[in-house]
Amino acid sequence: MTAQQEALALDRLTHEDAWALGTLLVELARERALPVAIDIRRGPQQLFHAALPGSSADNDDWIDRKRRVVERYGDSSLLVGTRFRARGKSFDTDSRLDPDRYAAHGGSFPLTVRGAGAVGTVTVSGLPQLDDHALVVEALTRFTERG
């Protein structure tokens, strides 16, 4: 997963880039009738948000919780949770972070700009965690291939 993050680094992250990535995520989700919410941020600023049919305010809460993990650890929320599990630990209890504010479940991914590091996040919520993560990775892969 670390190599995946490195491979999906961006050249930049503008408002237009966030719109294009968010729109791509919406298109993929609509094609598959996925009940997801999507969030893209650069620093504290929300650049894109969409809530598709079947999603709810609970998904926005999950987005915030997963996003906080990425902002704190600098890695995808799935990778952080996987590292805890690999050590036989539970993120919810062993991170000593409030589980009402932090969730190391898949679906949030750091937006890294080459030469600048992590500058934002892209997050999906509404599916099982591996599927949330996979949707983000698929969209980022397509987005980075477009140039």
Short mmCIF file of C-alpha atoms in Angstrom, two decimals, residues 28-92:
data_model
loop_
_atom_site.label_atom_id
_atom_site.label_comp_id
_atom_site.label_asym_id
_atom_site.label_seq_id
_atom_site.Cartn_x
_atom_site.Cartn_y
_atom_site.Cartn_z
CA LEU A 28 -17.57 5.57 -11.48
CA ALA A 29 -20.01 5.40 -8.58
CA ARG A 30 -23.02 6.24 -10.74
CA GLU A 31 -22.09 3.61 -13.35
CA ARG A 32 -22.18 1.03 -10.55
CA ALA A 33 -25.10 2.54 -8.59
CA LEU A 34 -22.90 2.86 -5.50
CA PRO A 35 -24.42 4.63 -2.47
CA VAL A 36 -21.37 6.71 -1.57
CA ALA A 37 -20.38 10.12 -0.36
CA ILE A 38 -17.17 11.65 -1.75
CA ASP A 39 -14.94 14.34 -0.25
CA ILE A 40 -11.78 16.02 -1.52
CA ARG A 41 -9.77 18.49 0.55
CA ARG A 42 -6.61 20.49 0.21
CA GLY A 43 -5.49 21.29 3.71
CA PRO A 44 -8.58 22.30 5.66
CA GLN A 45 -10.49 23.49 2.58
CA GLN A 46 -13.15 21.22 1.12
CA LEU A 47 -12.74 21.43 -2.66
CA PHE A 48 -15.32 18.80 -3.63
CA HIS A 49 -18.21 16.97 -2.02
CA ALA A 50 -20.91 14.75 -3.45
CA ALA A 51 -23.54 12.56 -1.83
CA LEU A 52 -25.04 9.99 -4.17
CA PRO A 53 -28.42 8.31 -3.72
CA GLY A 54 -28.34 5.83 -0.86
CA SER A 55 -25.70 7.71 1.10
CA SER A 56 -26.56 9.52 4.32
CA ALA A 57 -25.20 11.97 6.86
CA ASP A 58 -23.56 8.97 8.55
CA ASN A 59 -21.26 8.71 5.53
CA ASP A 60 -20.17 12.30 6.06
CA ASP A 61 -19.27 11.42 9.66
CA TRP A 62 -17.27 8.41 8.44
CA ILE A 63 -15.51 10.66 5.91
CA ASP A 64 -14.44 13.02 8.69
CA ARG A 65 -13.23 10.19 10.91
CA LYS A 66 -11.24 8.48 8.14
CA ARG A 67 -9.85 11.80 6.87
CA ARG A 68 -8.53 12.68 10.34
CA VAL A 69 -6.54 9.43 10.36
CA VAL A 70 -4.89 10.34 7.04
CA GLU A 71 -4.16 13.86 8.24
CA ARG A 72 -2.62 12.56 11.48
CA TYR A 73 -0.58 9.63 10.09
CA GLY A 74 0.09 10.77 6.51
CA ASP A 75 -0.96 7.41 5.08
CA SER A 76 -4.20 5.95 3.79
CA SER A 77 -6.74 5.06 6.44
CA LEU A 78 -6.65 1.43 5.27
CA LEU A 79 -2.85 1.28 5.60
CA VAL A 80 -2.97 2.72 9.12
CA GLY A 81 -5.60 0.18 10.21
CA THR A 82 -3.66 -2.64 8.53
CA ARG A 83 -0.48 -1.70 10.40
CA PHE A 84 -2.29 -1.86 13.73
CA ARG A 85 -3.84 -5.25 12.88
CA ALA A 86 -0.46 -6.60 11.69
CA ARG A 87 0.91 -5.88 15.17
CA GLY A 88 -2.04 -7.62 16.78
CA LYS A 89 -3.45 -4.29 17.93
CA SER A 90 -6.78 -2.54 17.61
CA PHE A 91 -6.70 1.00 16.31
CA ASP A 92 -9.80 1.91 18.31
#
